[in-house]
Tab-separated table of C-alpha atoms and ligand atoms in Angstrom:
chain	number	residue	atom	x	y	z
A	1	MET	CA	155.100	67.105	110.837
A	2	GLU	CA	156.129	63.434	110.034
A	3	PHE	CA	159.002	63.044	107.323
A	4	GLN	CA	159.140	59.353	107.213
A	5	PRO	CA	155.972	57.690	105.483
A	6	SER	CA	154.105	55.582	108.039
A	7	GLU	CA	153.975	51.485	107.228
A	8	LEU	CA	150.262	52.230	105.863
A	9	THR	CA	151.398	54.687	103.648
A	10	GLN	CA	153.971	52.503	102.401
A	11	HIS	CA	151.958	49.905	101.839
A	12	ILE	CA	149.398	51.722	100.061
A	13	ALA	CA	151.865	53.509	97.858
A	14	GLN	CA	153.546	49.678	96.827
A	15	SER	CA	149.564	48.578	96.052
A	16	ALA	CA	149.131	51.717	93.791
A	17	ARG	CA	152.623	51.048	92.108
A	18	ASP	CA	152.381	47.190	91.563
A	19	PHE	CA	149.021	48.128	90.240
A	20	ALA	CA	150.340	50.895	87.849
A	21	ARG	CA	152.727	48.628	86.492
A	22	GLN	CA	150.871	45.733	85.885
A	23	TYR	CA	147.610	47.157	84.541
A	24	ILE	CA	148.441	50.418	83.253
A	25	ARG	CA	152.014	50.496	81.912
A	26	PRO	CA	151.487	47.791	79.139
A	27	HIS	CA	148.712	50.470	77.479
A	28	VAL	CA	150.291	53.663	78.424
A	29	MET	CA	150.690	54.380	74.827
A	30	GLU	CA	148.027	52.956	72.880
A	31	TRP	CA	145.416	54.772	75.334
A	32	ASP	CA	147.426	58.073	74.905
A	33	GLU	CA	147.631	57.729	71.234
A	34	SER	CA	143.986	56.792	70.238
A	35	GLN	CA	142.667	58.774	73.323
A	36	ILE	CA	140.918	55.596	74.974
A	37	PHE	CA	139.457	56.429	78.326
A	38	PRO	CA	139.885	53.117	79.896
A	39	VAL	CA	136.763	52.331	82.433
A	40	GLU	CA	137.609	49.054	83.385
A	41	VAL	CA	140.869	50.017	85.054
A	42	PHE	CA	138.745	52.832	87.399
A	43	LYS	CA	136.327	49.627	88.050
A	44	GLU	CA	139.681	47.913	89.375
A	45	LEU	CA	140.991	50.788	91.062
A	46	GLY	CA	137.605	51.125	92.818
A	47	LYS	CA	137.536	47.250	94.080
A	48	MET	CA	141.236	48.282	95.806
A	49	GLY	CA	139.554	51.312	97.548
A	50	MET	CA	141.373	54.012	95.348
A	51	MET	CA	138.276	55.616	94.019
A	52	GLY	CA	136.939	56.605	97.522
A	53	VAL	CA	140.340	57.211	99.071
A	54	LEU	CA	139.131	59.816	101.603
A	55	VAL	CA	136.065	58.530	102.027
A	56	PRO	CA	134.654	57.213	105.500
A	57	GLU	CA	134.452	53.219	105.883
A	58	SER	CA	130.788	54.107	106.879
A	59	TYR	CA	130.335	55.300	103.374
A	60	GLY	CA	131.664	52.218	101.601
A	61	GLY	CA	135.352	54.347	101.166
A	62	ALA	CA	139.049	53.455	102.202
A	63	GLY	CA	138.632	56.135	105.202
A	64	LEU	CA	142.503	57.102	104.438
A	65	GLY	CA	144.091	60.252	104.631
A	66	TYR	CA	145.816	62.888	102.772
A	67	PHE	CA	149.301	61.434	102.850
A	68	GLU	CA	148.006	57.988	101.437
A	69	TYR	CA	146.030	60.176	98.898
A	70	VAL	CA	148.946	62.030	97.562
A	71	ALA	CA	150.828	58.283	97.459
A	72	ILE	CA	148.241	56.722	95.402
A	73	ILE	CA	147.951	59.709	92.577
A	74	SER	CA	151.639	60.132	92.535
A	75	GLU	CA	152.308	56.374	92.229
A	76	ILE	CA	149.941	56.123	89.266
A	77	ALA	CA	150.794	59.044	87.791
A	78	LYS	CA	154.684	57.995	87.510
A	79	VAL	CA	153.659	55.588	85.192
A	80	CYS	CA	150.491	57.326	83.489
A	81	GLY	CA	149.493	61.068	84.075
A	82	SER	CA	146.274	60.795	82.646
A	83	ILE	CA	145.086	58.133	84.784
A	84	GLY	CA	146.319	59.798	87.713
A	85	LEU	CA	144.318	62.826	86.555
A	86	SER	CA	140.943	60.876	86.477
A	87	VAL	CA	141.360	59.546	89.925
A	88	ALA	CA	142.497	62.510	91.273
A	89	ALA	CA	139.349	64.172	89.459
A	90	HIS	CA	137.052	61.699	90.474
A	91	ASN	CA	138.462	61.544	94.323
A	92	SER	CA	138.792	65.298	94.932
A	93	LEU	CA	136.326	67.204	92.971
A	94	CYS	CA	132.948	65.016	92.366
A	95	THR	CA	133.312	62.928	95.693
A	96	GLY	CA	134.864	65.430	97.353
A	97	HIS	CA	132.180	67.734	96.908
A	98	ILE	CA	129.431	65.139	98.095
A	99	LEU	CA	131.602	64.548	101.073
A	100	TYR	CA	131.515	68.085	102.124
A	101	PHE	CA	128.320	69.230	101.252
A	102	GLY	CA	126.405	66.463	100.210
A	103	ASN	CA	123.396	66.092	102.771
A	104	GLU	CA	123.055	62.450	104.471
A	105	ARG	CA	120.382	61.141	101.905
A	106	GLN	CA	122.962	62.015	98.738
A	107	LYS	CA	125.931	60.836	100.571
A	108	GLN	CA	124.086	57.395	101.451
A	109	HIS	CA	123.426	57.590	97.731
A	110	TYR	CA	126.646	58.413	95.870
A	111	LEU	CA	129.365	57.968	97.995
A	112	PRO	CA	129.347	54.120	98.131
A	113	LYS	CA	128.769	53.873	94.235
A	114	LEU	CA	131.359	56.504	93.559
A	115	ALA	CA	134.025	55.057	96.131
A	116	SER	CA	133.425	51.356	94.620
A	117	GLY	CA	134.023	52.392	91.149
A	118	GLU	CA	130.488	51.631	90.506
A	119	PHE	CA	129.923	55.571	89.254
A	120	ILE	CA	132.680	57.532	87.795
A	121	GLY	CA	132.295	61.070	89.198
A	122	ALA	CA	132.407	64.299	87.167
A	123	TRP	CA	132.196	67.971	88.364
A	124	GLY	CA	131.711	71.120	86.358
A	125	LEU	CA	132.561	74.627	86.931
A	126	THR	CA	134.472	75.988	84.045
A	127	GLU	CA	132.450	77.243	81.118
A	128	PRO	CA	133.756	78.238	77.271
A	129	ASN	CA	134.048	82.055	78.578
A	130	THR	CA	134.677	81.446	81.890
A	131	GLY	CA	137.652	79.511	83.187
A	132	SER	CA	140.099	81.866	85.985
A	133	ASP	CA	137.139	84.091	86.229
A	134	ALA	CA	134.539	80.884	87.388
A	135	GLY	CA	132.789	83.038	89.404
A	136	ASN	CA	130.838	84.819	86.539
A	137	MET	CA	129.307	81.677	85.301
A	138	LYS	CA	126.727	81.634	82.736
A	139	CYS	CA	125.170	78.226	82.826
A	140	VAL	CA	121.838	79.420	84.746
A	141	ALA	CA	119.718	76.950	86.923
A	142	GLN	CA	116.030	78.898	87.229
A	143	ARG	CA	113.666	77.735	90.001
A	144	ASP	CA	110.199	76.304	88.529
A	145	GLY	CA	108.037	75.224	91.875
A	146	ASN	CA	109.630	72.384	93.633
A	147	ASP	CA	112.165	71.889	90.396
A	148	TRP	CA	115.365	73.805	88.816
A	149	VAL	CA	115.972	74.154	84.700
A	150	ILE	CA	119.250	74.205	83.647
A	151	ASN	CA	120.436	75.756	80.767
A	152	GLY	CA	124.102	76.251	79.468
A	153	THR	CA	127.427	74.442	78.794
A	154	LYS	CA	130.327	73.325	80.744
A	155	CYS	CA	133.749	72.572	79.552
A	156	TRP	CA	137.131	71.038	80.100
A	157	ILE	CA	134.869	68.593	82.219
A	158	THR	CA	137.084	65.384	83.385
A	159	HIS	CA	134.607	62.533	82.610
A	160	GLY	CA	132.123	65.078	80.969
A	161	ILE	CA	130.962	62.435	78.813
A	162	THR	CA	131.280	58.958	80.763
A	163	GLY	CA	130.350	60.224	84.378
A	164	ASP	CA	127.685	58.479	85.798
A	165	ALA	CA	127.106	61.558	88.159
A	166	ALA	CA	128.200	65.324	87.892
A	167	VAL	CA	128.343	67.805	90.709
A	168	VAL	CA	127.452	70.926	88.666
A	169	ILE	CA	127.574	74.482	89.729
A	170	CYS	CA	125.064	76.911	88.307
A	171	ARG	CA	124.332	80.687	88.410
A	172	THR	CA	121.257	81.110	90.458
A	173	GLY	CA	121.415	84.833	91.364
A	174	GLU	CA	122.124	88.079	89.019
A	175	PRO	CA	125.562	88.255	87.174
A	176	ARG	CA	128.379	89.550	88.998
A	177	THR	CA	126.663	89.696	92.353
A	178	ARG	CA	127.743	87.753	95.606
A	179	ASP	CA	126.572	84.388	96.432
A	180	ASN	CA	124.879	83.854	93.022
A	181	SER	CA	125.757	80.129	92.038
A	182	THR	CA	124.738	76.889	93.655
A	183	ALA	CA	125.422	73.464	93.505
A	184	PHE	CA	123.494	70.381	92.388
A	185	ILE	CA	124.375	66.764	91.631
A	186	ILE	CA	122.904	65.376	88.437
A	187	ASP	CA	122.763	61.730	87.404
A	188	ARG	CA	123.682	60.703	83.482
A	189	GLY	CA	120.687	60.223	81.413
A	190	THR	CA	118.717	62.686	83.168
A	191	PRO	CA	116.540	64.623	79.950
A	192	GLY	CA	118.296	67.628	78.842
A	193	PHE	CA	121.542	66.755	80.083
A	194	ARG	CA	124.026	65.296	77.839
A	195	GLY	CA	127.920	64.989	77.006
A	196	GLY	CA	129.434	67.143	74.068
A	197	LYS	CA	132.442	67.459	72.221
A	198	LYS	CA	135.688	65.591	73.606
A	199	GLU	CA	138.598	67.448	73.441
A	200	ASN	CA	141.809	66.238	71.690
A	201	LYS	CA	144.638	67.350	73.685
A	202	LEU	CA	148.101	67.714	73.851
A	203	GLY	CA	148.568	65.400	76.805
A	204	MET	CA	146.731	63.595	79.303
A	205	ARG	CA	144.948	61.912	76.487
A	206	ALA	CA	143.705	58.884	78.368
A	207	SER	CA	141.773	61.361	80.715
A	208	GLU	CA	138.085	62.306	79.291
A	209	THR	CA	137.812	65.859	79.239
A	210	ALA	CA	134.255	66.935	77.285
A	211	GLU	CA	131.760	69.555	77.285
A	212	MET	CA	128.632	69.039	79.359
A	213	ILE	CA	125.356	70.327	77.808
A	214	PHE	CA	122.280	71.251	79.324
A	215	ASP	CA	118.884	71.999	77.629
A	216	ASN	CA	116.163	72.841	79.951
A	217	CYS	CA	117.460	70.023	82.137
A	218	ARG	CA	114.551	69.601	85.040
A	219	ILE	CA	115.780	68.491	88.017
A	220	PRO	CA	113.908	68.466	91.326
A	221	ASP	CA	115.181	70.445	94.305
A	222	SER	CA	116.430	67.297	96.030
A	223	CYS	CA	119.594	67.426	93.842
A	224	ARG	CA	120.571	70.701	95.434
A	225	MET	CA	123.931	70.641	97.368
A	226	GLY	CA	124.121	72.945	100.448
A	227	GLU	CA	122.045	76.088	100.114
A	228	VAL	CA	121.190	78.497	97.426
A	229	GLY	CA	124.133	80.649	96.807
A	230	GLU	CA	126.726	78.803	98.138
A	231	GLY	CA	127.966	77.049	95.032
A	232	PHE	CA	131.074	79.228	94.585
A	233	LYS	CA	132.172	78.857	98.080
A	234	GLN	CA	131.855	75.148	98.211
A	235	ALA	CA	133.898	74.992	94.626
A	236	MET	CA	136.520	77.005	96.238
A	237	LYS	CA	136.732	75.045	99.534
A	238	VAL	CA	136.625	71.724	97.060
A	239	LEU	CA	139.669	73.191	95.039
A	240	ASP	CA	141.743	73.670	98.013
A	241	GLY	CA	141.780	69.844	98.397
A	242	GLY	CA	142.059	69.284	94.571
A	243	ARG	CA	145.329	71.401	94.328
A	244	ILE	CA	146.617	68.917	96.577
A	245	SER	CA	145.955	66.102	94.188
A	246	ILE	CA	146.868	68.117	91.214
A	247	ALA	CA	150.306	68.524	93.210
A	248	ALA	CA	150.678	65.347	93.601
A	249	LEU	CA	149.911	64.381	90.109
A	250	SER	CA	152.783	66.911	89.280
A	251	LEU	CA	155.149	65.461	91.927
A	252	GLY	CA	154.704	61.751	89.992
A	253	ILE	CA	154.990	63.008	86.797
A	254	ALA	CA	158.297	64.702	88.023
A	255	HIS	CA	159.811	61.441	89.445
A	256	GLY	CA	158.804	59.166	86.381
A	257	ALA	CA	160.501	61.622	83.863
A	258	TYR	CA	163.403	62.236	86.571
A	259	GLU	CA	163.784	58.551	87.205
A	260	ALA	CA	163.921	57.820	83.420
A	261	ALA	CA	166.548	60.362	82.780
A	262	LEU	CA	168.878	59.494	85.423
A	263	GLN	CA	168.810	55.852	84.057
A	264	TYR	CA	169.360	56.831	80.706
A	265	SER	CA	172.394	59.400	81.396
A	266	LYS	CA	174.192	56.394	83.008
A	267	GLU	CA	173.425	54.380	80.077
A	268	ARG	CA	173.960	56.554	76.797
A	269	GLN	CA	177.424	56.691	76.208
A	270	GLN	CA	178.903	59.711	74.073
A	271	PHE	CA	182.359	60.585	73.668
A	272	ASP	CA	183.470	57.029	75.191
A	273	GLN	CA	181.759	57.450	78.261
A	274	PRO	CA	178.241	57.829	79.829
A	275	ILE	CA	176.682	61.286	79.481
A	276	SER	CA	175.997	61.436	83.016
A	277	ASN	CA	179.910	62.239	83.599
A	278	PHE	CA	179.248	65.591	82.018
A	279	GLN	CA	178.798	68.248	84.401
A	280	GLY	CA	175.935	69.605	81.880
A	281	ILE	CA	174.087	66.611	82.509
A	282	ALA	CA	174.930	65.895	86.167
A	283	PHE	CA	173.817	69.423	87.568
A	284	LYS	CA	170.304	68.840	85.389
A	285	LEU	CA	169.858	65.882	87.457
A	286	ALA	CA	171.148	67.733	90.509
A	287	ASP	CA	168.764	70.683	90.202
A	288	MET	CA	165.663	67.967	88.982
A	289	ALA	CA	166.420	66.212	92.209
A	290	THR	CA	166.445	69.184	94.249
A	291	GLU	CA	163.271	70.789	93.045
A	292	ILE	CA	161.374	67.308	93.644
A	293	ALA	CA	162.389	67.323	96.898
A	294	ALA	CA	161.247	70.597	98.080
A	295	ALA	CA	157.866	69.961	95.972
A	296	GLU	CA	157.907	66.842	97.936
A	297	LEU	CA	157.834	68.901	101.407
A	298	LEU	CA	155.167	71.501	100.200
A	299	VAL	CA	152.622	68.773	99.078
A	300	MET	CA	153.317	66.746	102.587
A	301	GLN	CA	152.858	69.997	104.696
A	302	ALA	CA	149.361	70.875	102.988
A	303	ALA	CA	148.869	67.449	103.071
A	304	ASP	CA	149.690	67.052	106.648
A	305	LEU	CA	147.323	70.590	107.456
A	306	LYS	CA	144.513	69.022	105.974
A	307	ASN	CA	144.711	65.987	107.668
A	308	ARG	CA	144.489	68.048	110.716
A	309	GLY	CA	141.199	69.963	109.374
A	310	LYS	CA	143.383	73.327	109.043
A	311	SER	CA	142.877	75.466	106.242
A	312	VAL	CA	145.116	74.843	103.236
A	313	THR	CA	144.183	77.501	101.101
A	314	LYS	CA	147.771	79.154	100.911
A	315	GLU	CA	149.350	75.999	101.608
A	316	ALA	CA	147.619	73.772	98.815
A	317	ALA	CA	148.296	76.854	96.263
A	318	MET	CA	151.804	76.883	96.799
A	319	ALA	CA	152.421	73.084	96.646
A	320	LYS	CA	150.173	73.034	93.368
A	321	TYR	CA	152.016	76.104	91.915
A	322	TYR	CA	155.694	74.553	92.861
A	323	ALA	CA	154.798	71.383	92.021
A	324	SER	CA	153.317	71.636	88.794
A	325	GLU	CA	156.009	74.067	87.497
A	326	THR	CA	158.623	71.845	88.735
A	327	ALA	CA	156.941	68.780	86.947
A	328	VAL	CA	156.887	70.735	83.684
A	329	LYS	CA	160.939	72.005	83.998
A	330	VAL	CA	161.824	68.323	85.015
A	331	ALA	CA	160.178	66.899	82.031
A	332	ASN	CA	161.807	69.630	79.765
A	333	ASP	CA	165.013	68.846	81.047
A	334	ALA	CA	164.555	64.965	80.825
A	335	VAL	CA	163.751	65.425	77.254
A	336	GLN	CA	166.816	67.381	76.784
A	337	ILE	CA	168.856	64.509	78.635
A	338	PHE	CA	167.600	61.824	76.087
A	339	GLY	CA	168.494	64.067	73.120
A	340	GLY	CA	166.965	63.170	69.929
A	341	TYR	CA	165.306	59.975	71.455
A	342	GLY	CA	163.782	61.900	74.012
A	343	TYR	CA	161.592	63.605	71.065
A	344	THR	CA	160.480	60.181	69.615
A	345	LYS	CA	157.575	58.160	71.563
A	346	ASP	CA	159.970	55.052	71.514
A	347	PHE	CA	161.019	56.581	74.984
A	348	PRO	CA	158.447	57.767	77.733
A	349	VAL	CA	159.896	61.339	78.533
A	350	GLU	CA	157.657	63.050	75.684
A	351	LYS	CA	154.722	62.165	77.274
A	352	TYR	CA	155.601	63.330	80.507
A	353	TYR	CA	156.664	66.593	78.963
A	354	ARG	CA	153.058	66.739	77.190
A	355	ASP	CA	151.143	65.645	80.351
A	356	ALA	CA	153.132	67.909	82.962
A	357	LYS	CA	151.850	71.008	81.120
A	358	LEU	CA	148.082	70.622	82.054
A	359	CYS	CA	149.267	70.624	85.967
A	360	THR	CA	149.985	74.279	85.415
A	361	ILE	CA	146.648	75.136	83.985
A	362	GLY	CA	144.042	72.718	85.512
A	363	GLU	CA	142.109	73.610	88.557
A	364	GLY	CA	143.651	76.959	88.816
A	365	THR	CA	146.340	78.303	86.325
A	366	SER	CA	150.229	78.879	87.846
A	367	GLU	CA	148.953	82.746	87.613
A	368	ILE	CA	145.480	82.314	89.726
A	369	GLN	CA	147.667	80.116	92.533
A	370	LYS	CA	150.355	83.443	92.471
A	371	ILE	CA	146.786	85.391	93.169
A	372	VAL	CA	145.571	83.110	96.016
A	373	ILE	CA	149.171	82.870	97.560
A	374	ALA	CA	149.590	86.713	97.444
A	375	ARG	CA	146.098	87.251	98.722
A	376	GLU	CA	146.968	85.045	101.721
A	377	ALA	CA	150.353	86.312	102.558
A	378	LEU	CA	148.700	90.125	102.269
A	379	LYS	CA	145.633	89.187	104.868
A	380	GLY	CA	147.670	89.733	107.780
B	401	FAD	C1	142.572	68.619	80.673
B	401	FAD	C2	141.786	69.468	81.482
B	401	FAD	C3	140.869	69.117	82.521
B	401	FAD	C4	140.190	69.693	83.037
B	401	FAD	N1	138.848	69.126	84.280
B	401	FAD	C5	138.205	69.864	84.583
B	401	FAD	C6	137.084	69.983	85.370
B	401	FAD	O1	136.680	68.515	85.495
B	401	FAD	N2	136.325	70.360	85.842
B	401	FAD	C7	136.078	71.674	85.855
B	401	FAD	O2	135.149	72.680	85.814
B	401	FAD	N3	137.421	72.715	84.689
B	401	FAD	C8	138.189	71.536	84.413
B	401	FAD	N4	139.036	72.039	83.374
B	401	FAD	C9	139.245	73.541	83.372
B	401	FAD	C10	140.592	74.073	84.108
B	401	FAD	O3	140.177	74.354	85.418
B	401	FAD	C11	140.518	75.664	83.420
B	401	FAD	O4	141.135	75.097	81.750
B	401	FAD	C12	141.315	76.717	84.241
B	401	FAD	O5	140.835	77.099	85.480
B	401	FAD	C13	141.849	77.756	83.332
B	401	FAD	O6	140.806	78.554	82.916
B	401	FAD	P1	140.769	78.634	80.966
B	401	FAD	O7	141.373	77.625	80.296
B	401	FAD	O8	139.353	79.495	80.804
B	401	FAD	O9	141.844	79.754	80.957
B	401	FAD	P2	141.692	81.510	81.038
B	401	FAD	O10	140.955	81.745	82.612
B	401	FAD	O11	140.792	82.056	79.751
B	401	FAD	O12	143.282	81.961	81.414
B	401	FAD	C14	143.871	82.244	80.289
B	401	FAD	C15	145.205	82.744	80.586
B	401	FAD	O13	145.013	83.892	81.559
B	401	FAD	C16	145.586	84.080	82.701
B	401	FAD	N5	144.531	84.605	83.618
B	401	FAD	C17	143.537	84.755	83.728
B	401	FAD	N6	142.896	85.563	84.796
B	401	FAD	C18	143.974	85.857	85.223
B	401	FAD	C19	144.548	86.788	86.251
B	401	FAD	N7	143.347	87.318	87.042
B	401	FAD	N8	145.472	87.386	86.317
B	401	FAD	C20	146.776	86.822	85.769
B	401	FAD	N9	146.415	85.881	84.896
B	401	FAD	C21	145.462	85.826	84.278
B	401	FAD	C22	145.827	82.589	83.090
B	401	FAD	O14	146.453	82.325	84.097
B	401	FAD	C23	145.899	81.700	81.747
B	401	FAD	O15	147.410	82.332	81.719
B	401	FAD	C24	139.811	71.348	83.011
B	401	FAD	C25	141.366	71.755	82.036
B	401	FAD	C26	141.906	70.936	81.233
B	401	FAD	C27	142.722	71.450	80.319
């Protein structure tokens, strides 16, 4: 594995960093406080190729690999976790699902629109009563001639209201049987499909999270992705890639919190000296730097395997698990280093602290990552 980022990766990272500083940073707290989902930012990111990072150029994407993708997500997340989360969900989940499992007509129709930012993508697996137990879903698609009729609710969906196109995994077989779900791609505005309640969240507040409600929503069979019964298996494959992006998001948040705390520790004076002189603070910084570096290596390992077309189930789960827990710990330490100031909205670390927590929950909780890692480890 190459440890030095290529010139291309460095260049892409710099572009994402410049964009985030210029167009995102000035608005971070306003968007956070008012839960504004800034659609126009994603349109601009689309123009830069960052909404179709992994999509081949032949479908209008940037045709880049996972190293560049990780760089983009973490550079954006250093400045704003919410925007990082939305870019990650759009690229990995909705766009990724179509890229892996869409037929040629679906790819030709959706990928150029998603990659350019003309369309914002959503991906619906989770339901009110089935989160970690996603295979037990209740949202049902019933065959009716050449159509399918969908009834049920998906919840916690990133871009559940604003998404122009949503990949939705519905149950098409008997409950608790194998191969009982199927994926569909559904456009916003389809009769019987609407966005529901928007969640009022602890963190990631500028990333829209909402219900998607299906009430006798009739769609043609041409909206089906892949074979009937493949939905859950497809979703698990999509999540392998998605977990790398949540790991990258965690890295960005951890870096942002660490850099802020490092700087502050050199400026803040107590007992007539910078607080970084105190071993209690310096050791915290040492732990933060070490854990971020370890998380980075796990993320790069998963990205490298993914670039080479290898299975990443275990490595993506490890990267997501470790990087997300690291982000939470680093953000917590950063607030501690800022003391009382860290507890206010005048300094950036309270937001890192709130945003980081999502990374241990979304796209499979830390407990679920440990189940995946253990299952893979015990296979041999
Ligand atoms: C901001 C945000 C954005 C999201 N975006 C999307 C999206 O775009 N699309 C989508 O489909 N979903 C999305 N989700 C949903 C997310 O993936 C789920 O919240 C997550 O999978 C956990 O499900 P749950 O919330 O129902 O928790 P539950 O499954 O109810 O878990 C509750 C607790 O029990 C633990 N637990 C559950 N089962 C086990 C077990 N077998 N062993 C040990 N512990 C267990 C969990 O780890 C957790 O600690 C999003 C969530 C959030 C908060």
